[in-house]
Coordinates of C-alpha atoms in Angstrom, one line a residue:
Chain A
X128 CA 82.6 83.4 129.3
X129 CA 80.4 86.3 129.0
X130 CA 79.6 87.9 125.7
X131 CA 81.6 85.4 123.8
X132 CA 79.0 84.8 121.1
X133 CA 80.1 87.6 118.9
X134 CA 83.6 86.3 118.8
X135 CA 82.4 82.8 117.8
X136 CA 80.2 84.5 115.2
X137 CA 83.2 86.4 113.9
X138 CA 85.3 83.3 113.5
X139 CA 82.4 81.4 111.8
X140 CA 81.8 84.3 109.4
X141 CA 85.5 84.7 108.5
X142 CA 85.8 81.0 107.8
X143 CA 82.6 81.1 105.7
X144 CA 84.0 84.1 103.7
X145 CA 87.4 82.4 103.1
X146 CA 85.8 79.1 102.0
X147 CA 82.9 80.6 100.0
X148 CA 85.1 83.3 98.7
X149 CA 87.5 80.9 97.1
X150 CA 85.1 78.1 96.1
X151 CA 81.7 79.8 95.6
X152 CA 80.0 80.6 92.4
X153 CA 80.9 84.0 90.9
X154 CA 79.7 85.8 87.8
X155 CA 82.0 85.6 84.8
X156 CA 83.1 89.0 83.6
X157 CA 85.6 90.1 81.0
X158 CA 89.1 91.1 82.2
X159 CA 88.2 90.7 85.8
X160 CA 87.5 87.0 85.5
X161 CA 88.1 85.0 88.7
X162 CA 89.8 88.0 90.4
X163 CA 86.3 89.3 91.2
X164 CA 86.6 87.1 94.3
X165 CA 88.9 89.9 95.6
X166 CA 85.7 91.9 96.2
X167 CA 85.2 89.9 99.3
X168 CA 88.6 90.9 100.7
X169 CA 89.6 94.3 99.2
X170 CA 86.2 96.1 99.0
X171 CA 84.9 94.6 102.2
X172 CA 88.1 95.5 104.1
X173 CA 87.8 99.2 103.0
X174 CA 84.1 99.3 104.1
X175 CA 85.1 97.7 107.4
X176 CA 87.8 100.3 107.8
X177 CA 85.5 103.2 107.1
X178 CA 83.0 101.9 109.6
X179 CA 85.7 101.5 112.3
X180 CA 87.0 105.0 111.6
X181 CA 83.4 106.3 111.9
X182 CA 83.0 104.5 115.2
X183 CA 86.3 106.0 116.3
X184 CA 85.1 109.5 115.5
X185 CA 81.9 108.9 117.4
X186 CA 83.9 107.9 120.5
X187 CA 86.1 111.0 120.1
X188 CA 83.0 113.2 120.0
X189 CA 81.7 111.3 123.1
X190 CA 85.0 111.9 124.9
X191 CA 84.8 115.7 124.2
X192 CA 81.2 115.8 125.5
X193 CA 81.6 113.6 128.5
X194 CA 85.3 113.7 129.3
X195 CA 85.7 110.0 130.2
X196 CA 89.2 108.7 129.4
X197 CA 87.7 105.3 128.4
X198 CA 86.0 106.8 125.3
X199 CA 89.4 108.0 124.1
X200 CA 91.0 104.6 124.6
X201 CA 88.2 103.1 122.5
X202 CA 88.6 105.8 119.8
X203 CA 92.4 105.3 119.5
X204 CA 92.3 101.5 119.4
X205 CA 89.5 101.5 116.9
X206 CA 91.6 103.9 114.7
X207 CA 94.5 101.5 115.1
X208 CA 92.6 98.5 113.9
X209 CA 91.2 100.6 111.1
X210 CA 94.7 101.5 110.0
X211 CA 95.6 97.8 110.0
X212 CA 92.6 97.1 107.7
X213 CA 93.6 100.0 105.6
X214 CA 97.1 98.6 105.0
X215 CA 95.6 95.2 104.2
X216 CA 93.1 96.8 101.9
X217 CA 95.9 98.5 100.1
X218 CA 97.8 95.2 99.7
X219 CA 94.8 93.3 98.4
X220 CA 94.0 96.1 96.1
X221 CA 97.5 96.2 94.8
X222 CA 97.4 92.5 94.0
X223 CA 94.1 93.0 92.2
X224 CA 95.4 96.0 90.3
X225 CA 98.4 94.0 89.2
X226 CA 96.3 91.5 87.4
X227 CA 93.5 93.6 86.0
X228 CA 95.1 97.0 85.4
X229 CA 98.6 95.7 84.8
X230 CA 100.3 97.7 87.5
X231 CA 100.5 97.2 91.2
X232 CA 100.2 100.9 91.9
X233 CA 98.5 102.7 88.9
X234 CA 98.3 106.5 89.1
X235 CA 94.7 106.6 90.3
X236 CA 93.2 109.3 92.4
X237 CA 91.5 106.8 94.7
X238 CA 94.8 105.0 95.4
X239 CA 96.6 108.2 96.1
X240 CA 93.7 109.3 98.3
X241 CA 93.9 106.1 100.2
X242 CA 97.6 106.6 100.8
X243 CA 97.0 110.1 102.0
X244 CA 94.2 108.8 104.3
X245 CA 96.5 106.3 105.9
X246 CA 99.1 109.1 106.3
X247 CA 96.5 111.2 108.1
X248 CA 95.8 108.5 110.6
X249 CA 99.5 107.7 111.1
X250 CA 99.9 111.4 111.9
X251 CA 97.1 110.8 114.4
X252 CA 99.2 108.1 116.1
X253 CA 102.3 110.3 116.1
X254 CA 100.3 113.2 117.7
X255 CA 99.1 110.8 120.4
X256 CA 102.6 109.7 121.2
X257 CA 103.9 113.2 121.6
X258 CA 102.0 113.9 124.8
X259 CA 102.7 112.8 128.3
X260 CA 99.6 114.0 130.1
X261 CA 96.7 111.6 129.5
X262 CA 93.8 114.0 129.6
X263 CA 95.6 116.5 127.4
X264 CA 96.6 113.8 125.0
X265 CA 93.0 112.6 124.9
X266 CA 91.5 116.0 124.3
X267 CA 93.8 117.2 121.6
X268 CA 93.9 113.9 119.7
X269 CA 90.1 113.7 119.8
X270 CA 89.9 117.1 118.2
X271 CA 92.3 116.0 115.5
X272 CA 90.5 112.7 115.0
X273 CA 87.2 114.4 114.3
X274 CA 88.9 116.8 111.9
X275 CA 90.7 114.0 110.2
X276 CA 87.6 112.0 109.6
X277 CA 85.9 115.1 108.0
X278 CA 88.8 115.3 105.6
X279 CA 89.2 111.6 105.1
X280 CA 85.7 111.1 103.6
X281 CA 86.1 113.6 100.8
X282 CA 89.5 112.2 100.0
X283 CA 88.3 108.7 99.6
X284 CA 84.7 108.9 98.5
X285 CA 84.0 112.3 97.0
X286 CA 87.1 113.7 95.2
X287 CA 87.8 110.5 93.2
X288 CA 84.3 110.7 91.8
X289 CA 84.9 114.1 90.4
X290 CA 88.0 113.0 88.4
X291 CA 88.7 110.1 86.1
X292 CA 89.5 107.0 88.1
X293 CA 89.9 103.3 87.3
X294 CA 87.8 102.4 90.2
X295 CA 84.1 101.7 89.8
X296 CA 81.8 104.6 90.6
X297 CA 84.1 107.4 89.4
X298 CA 84.8 109.1 86.2
X299 CA 81.7 107.8 84.4
X300 CA 82.3 104.2 85.5
X301 CA 79.2 102.8 87.0
X302 CA 79.1 101.7 90.7
X303 CA 79.4 98.2 91.9
X304 CA 75.8 97.8 92.8
X305 CA 74.4 98.6 89.4
X306 CA 75.0 95.6 87.1
X307 CA 77.7 93.1 88.2
X308 CA 76.7 92.6 91.8
X309 CA 74.5 89.6 91.6
X310 CA 73.1 87.5 94.4
X311 CA 76.0 85.0 94.6
X312 CA 78.4 87.8 95.4
X313 CA 76.0 89.5 97.9
X314 CA 75.7 86.2 99.8
X315 CA 79.4 86.4 100.7
X316 CA 80.1 90.1 100.5
X317 CA 77.7 91.3 103.2
X318 CA 78.8 88.7 105.7
X319 CA 82.4 89.5 104.8
X320 CA 81.9 93.2 105.8
X321 CA 80.3 92.2 109.1
X322 CA 83.0 89.6 109.8
X323 CA 85.8 92.1 109.3
X324 CA 84.0 94.7 111.4
X325 CA 83.7 92.2 114.2
X326 CA 87.3 91.2 113.8
X327 CA 88.4 94.8 114.1
X328 CA 86.3 95.3 117.2
X329 CA 87.8 92.2 118.7
X330 CA 91.4 93.5 118.0
X331 CA 90.5 96.8 119.5
X332 CA 88.8 95.2 122.5
X333 CA 91.9 93.2 123.3
X334 CA 94.1 96.2 123.1
X335 CA 91.7 98.4 125.2
X336 CA 91.7 95.7 127.9
X337 CA 95.5 95.6 127.8
X338 CA 95.6 99.4 128.1
X339 CA 93.3 99.4 131.1
X340 CA 95.2 96.7 132.9
X341 CA 98.5 98.6 132.3
X342 CA 97.0 101.8 133.6
X343 CA 95.9 100.1 136.8
X344 CA 99.3 98.5 137.2
X345 CA 101.0 101.8 136.8
X346 CA 98.8 103.4 139.4
X347 CA 99.4 100.7 142.1
X348 CA 103.1 101.4 142.8
X349 CA 102.2 105.1 142.7
X350 CA 99.7 104.9 145.5
X351 CA 101.9 102.6 147.5
X352 CA 104.7 105.2 147.2
X353 CA 102.3 107.8 148.6
X354 CA 101.5 105.7 151.6
X355 CA 105.1 105.3 152.6
X356 CA 105.8 109.1 152.4
Chain B
X34 CA 81.2 140.7 116.3
X35 CA 82.8 143.6 118.1
X36 CA 85.0 141.1 119.9
X37 CA 86.3 139.6 116.7
X38 CA 87.0 143.0 115.2
X39 CA 89.0 144.0 118.3
X40 CA 91.0 140.8 118.2
X41 CA 91.8 141.1 114.5
X42 CA 92.9 144.7 115.1
X43 CA 95.1 143.5 118.0
X44 CA 96.8 140.9 115.7
X45 CA 97.4 143.6 113.1
X46 CA 98.9 146.0 115.6
X47 CA 101.1 143.3 117.1
X48 CA 102.3 142.4 113.6
X49 CA 103.0 146.0 112.9
X50 CA 105.0 146.6 116.1
X51 CA 107.2 143.5 115.5
X52 CA 107.8 144.0 111.8
X53 CA 110.4 141.2 111.6
X54 CA 107.7 138.5 111.6
X55 CA 105.9 139.7 108.5
X56 CA 109.0 141.0 106.7
X57 CA 110.6 137.6 107.5
X58 CA 107.8 135.8 105.8
X59 CA 108.0 138.2 102.8
X60 CA 111.7 137.5 102.5
X61 CA 111.0 133.8 102.8
X62 CA 108.6 133.9 99.8
X63 CA 110.9 136.1 97.7
X64 CA 114.0 134.0 98.4
X65 CA 112.2 130.7 97.7
X66 CA 110.9 132.1 94.4
X67 CA 114.4 133.3 93.6
X68 CA 115.9 129.9 94.5
X69 CA 113.4 128.3 92.1
X70 CA 114.2 130.8 89.4
X71 CA 118.0 130.3 89.7
X72 CA 117.6 126.5 89.8
X73 CA 115.5 126.5 86.6
X74 CA 117.2 129.4 84.9
X75 CA 119.4 127.3 82.7
X76 CA 116.3 125.8 81.0
X77 CA 113.7 128.4 81.5
X78 CA 112.3 128.0 78.1
X79 CA 111.6 124.3 78.8
X80 CA 109.5 125.2 81.8
X81 CA 106.0 123.8 80.9
X82 CA 102.9 125.5 82.3
X83 CA 102.2 122.5 84.4
X84 CA 105.6 122.7 86.1
X85 CA 105.2 126.5 86.4
X86 CA 101.9 126.0 88.2
X87 CA 102.9 123.2 90.5
X88 CA 106.1 124.9 91.5
X89 CA 104.1 128.1 92.4
X90 CA 101.6 126.2 94.6
X91 CA 104.3 124.2 96.4
X92 CA 106.1 127.5 97.2
X93 CA 102.7 128.8 98.5
X94 CA 102.1 125.7 100.6
X95 CA 105.4 125.9 102.4
X96 CA 105.0 129.7 102.9
X97 CA 101.5 129.0 104.4
X98 CA 102.8 126.3 106.8
X99 CA 105.6 128.6 108.0
X100 CA 103.4 131.7 108.2
X101 CA 100.5 130.1 110.1
X102 CA 102.6 127.9 112.4
X103 CA 103.6 130.9 114.5
X104 CA 100.1 132.1 115.1
X105 CA 99.8 130.3 118.4
X106 CA 103.4 129.6 119.3
X107 CA 104.5 133.2 119.2
X108 CA 102.2 134.2 122.0
X109 CA 103.5 133.8 125.5
X110 CA 101.7 131.4 127.9
X111 CA 100.7 134.2 130.2
X112 CA 99.1 136.2 127.4
X113 CA 97.1 133.1 126.3
X114 CA 95.7 132.8 129.8
X115 CA 94.8 136.5 129.7
X116 CA 92.8 136.0 126.4
X117 CA 91.2 133.0 127.9
X118 CA 89.8 135.0 130.7
X119 CA 88.6 137.8 128.4
X120 CA 87.0 136.4 125.3
X121 CA 85.1 133.4 123.9
X122 CA 87.2 130.8 122.1
X123 CA 84.9 131.1 119.1
X124 CA 85.9 134.7 118.7
X125 CA 89.5 133.8 119.0
X126 CA 89.5 131.1 116.3
X127 CA 87.4 133.2 113.9
X128 CA 89.7 136.2 114.3
X129 CA 92.8 134.1 113.9
X130 CA 91.3 132.5 110.7
X131 CA 90.4 135.9 109.2
X132 CA 93.7 137.4 110.1
X133 CA 95.7 134.4 108.8
X134 CA 93.6 134.5 105.6
X135 CA 94.6 138.2 105.2
X136 CA 98.3 137.4 105.8
X137 CA 98.1 134.5 103.3
X138 CA 96.4 136.8 100.7
X139 CA 99.1 139.4 101.1
X140 CA 101.9 136.8 100.9
X141 CA 100.5 134.8 98.0
X142 CA 99.6 138.0 96.1
X143 CA 103.1 139.4 96.5
X144 CA 104.5 135.9 95.8
X145 CA 102.5 135.6 92.6
X146 CA 103.7 139.0 91.5
X147 CA 107.4 138.2 92.0
X148 CA 107.0 134.7 90.6
X149 CA 105.4 135.9 87.4
X150 CA 108.0 138.6 87.2
X151 CA 111.0 136.3 87.2
X152 CA 109.6 133.1 85.9
X153 CA 107.3 134.5 83.2
X154 CA 103.6 134.6 83.2
X155 CA 101.8 132.1 81.0
X156 CA 98.4 132.6 82.7
X157 CA 95.5 132.8 80.3
X158 CA 92.8 134.0 82.6
X159 CA 94.2 136.3 85.4
X160 CA 90.8 136.8 87.0
X161 CA 90.2 133.0 87.6
X162 CA 93.8 132.6 88.7
X163 CA 93.4 135.3 91.3
X164 CA 90.2 133.7 92.4
X165 CA 92.0 130.4 92.9
X166 CA 94.6 132.2 95.0
X167 CA 91.8 133.8 97.1
X168 CA 90.1 130.5 97.7
X169 CA 93.4 128.7 98.5
X170 CA 94.5 131.5 100.9
X171 CA 91.3 131.2 102.9
X172 CA 91.3 127.4 102.8
X173 CA 95.0 127.0 103.7
X174 CA 94.7 129.6 106.5
X175 CA 91.6 127.9 108.1
X176 CA 93.1 124.3 108.0
X177 CA 96.5 125.4 109.2
X178 CA 95.1 127.6 112.0
X179 CA 93.4 124.7 113.7
X180 CA 96.4 122.4 113.1
X181 CA 98.7 125.1 114.5
X182 CA 96.5 125.2 117.5
X183 CA 96.8 121.5 117.9
X184 CA 100.6 121.4 117.2
X185 CA 101.4 124.2 119.6
X186 CA 100.1 122.1 122.5
X187 CA 102.8 119.5 121.8
X188 CA 106.5 119.8 122.4
X189 CA 108.0 119.2 119.0
X190 CA 105.5 121.4 117.3
X191 CA 107.5 122.2 114.1
X192 CA 107.7 118.6 112.9
X193 CA 104.2 117.9 114.1
X194 CA 102.9 120.9 112.2
X195 CA 104.2 119.6 108.9
X196 CA 103.2 116.0 109.5
X197 CA 99.7 116.9 110.6
X198 CA 99.0 119.5 108.0
X199 CA 100.4 118.1 104.8
X200 CA 98.0 115.2 104.4
X201 CA 95.0 117.3 105.6
X202 CA 95.8 120.1 103.1
X203 CA 96.4 117.8 100.2
X204 CA 92.9 117.5 98.8
X205 CA 92.6 121.3 98.9
X206 CA 96.0 121.7 97.2
X207 CA 95.1 119.3 94.4
X208 CA 91.8 121.0 93.8
X209 CA 93.5 124.4 93.7
X210 CA 96.2 123.2 91.3
X211 CA 93.5 121.9 89.0
X212 CA 91.5 125.1 89.2
X213 CA 94.7 127.1 88.6
X214 CA 95.5 124.9 85.6
X215 CA 92.1 125.7 84.1
X216 CA 92.9 129.4 84.6
X217 CA 96.3 128.9 83.1
X218 CA 94.8 127.4 80.0
X219 CA 92.3 130.2 79.8
X220 CA 89.3 127.8 79.8
X221 CA 85.8 129.1 80.2
X222 CA 84.6 129.7 83.8
X223 CA 81.8 127.2 83.4
X224 CA 84.4 124.4 83.1
X225 CA 85.7 125.2 86.6
X226 CA 82.4 125.5 88.5
X227 CA 82.9 122.0 89.9
X228 CA 86.3 122.8 91.3
X229 CA 85.1 126.2 92.7
X230 CA 82.1 124.7 94.5
X231 CA 84.2 121.8 95.9
X232 CA 86.9 124.2 97.2
X233 CA 84.2 126.4 98.7
X234 CA 82.5 123.5 100.4
X235 CA 85.8 122.2 101.8
X236 CA 86.6 125.7 103.1
X237 CA 83.1 125.8 104.7
X238 CA 83.5 122.3 106.3
X239 CA 86.9 123.2 107.7
X240 CA 85.8 126.6 109.1
X241 CA 82.7 125.1 110.7
X242 CA 84.7 122.3 112.3
X243 CA 87.3 124.7 113.6
X244 CA 84.5 126.8 115.1
X245 CA 83.0 123.8 116.8
X246 CA 86.2 122.0 117.9
X247 CA 88.4 124.9 119.0
X248 CA 86.7 125.5 122.4
X249 CA 87.9 122.0 123.4
X250 CA 91.4 122.7 122.3
X251 CA 91.4 126.1 124.0
X252 CA 90.5 124.7 127.4
X253 CA 93.6 122.6 127.8

């Protein structure tokens, strides 16, 4: 029962976000109307994904410095739950775009950047699966992970701002924070981001534990075999 | 510095001795351009500048992937160990990046010449276009060199090379196409300063990261 509080906190926050996100007060804006509630899901999912990817990169750096295989496990599982959130973020964004911009996949630099970002991380998973040796896999995919994050940030956050985009914060559109982000949204939005990050950590934690158990299980028959020889 | 110079010189001599590699790449560019020319030849007058530009950069992208992919895989394992004992990894990656940039410059320069010969040349501002080729050559070479280093450690390195490098190179490619489009339209240089600085900063980030990360790759 140790360290269970953050899982309870995660469940409470997610329920709070679902209930308050659908029933709470929201500002009334033209065109967006009630779909502004998607901020709690779409925008928060992307922020959670970026945070998880950043954490994944930090663990990759730690692996390269210290060489402990655990750090690489954490990095890869964090990246996996981040990809999961990225796909969810794409889906929620697609629904939102369908009702406000009239097209589920408008030709927008940020959307295309997001698709490329997901491709980069899928390639990361492919790279991981193409090695047999654990240490070698860990070292090479850590190098790629750091490199990928350094390219991912410009694709998602910098390049779209240089061109015209439908998203807020680019092409002369103002950012979210400036005028339409009032307190009623903030009360749900910030908990939502924290809730999703916790959920992602939980997913990653379960898979890391699974991986460690499997590793131990694989080692046991090995060592038994050595004894009989 | 001396180490890097020697390493680059070694790459050049190696390339010169086994001419098939470089001439193979040259033939690759020429035949791709020619395939594009023949495929479009029926409607050459309908080729808009945007299509002209995009087609050229896609040809350059594939040439770059093929040319740089061999930079690690062509060396035999024993020779790599020999380098490992002789020089620092930083010197190796820097020399490879410089050498691959030179190769890319040659290839894309010749490619551009032949391409504009057979497909016509609607470029308004040749100077700016050449600058975009220069920036792209350096950028492509530096991204692809590190990716080639990563891919060469795996077994199915040819597929992996394409899968790993295309998404990574895409922002650079898009920026280059935009800059090249500005050059094509003959716009004033001040319009393109944004693109030039972005490309330069991406190049800088990529080269710094390669410099920092390559030692870890080299060890395995």
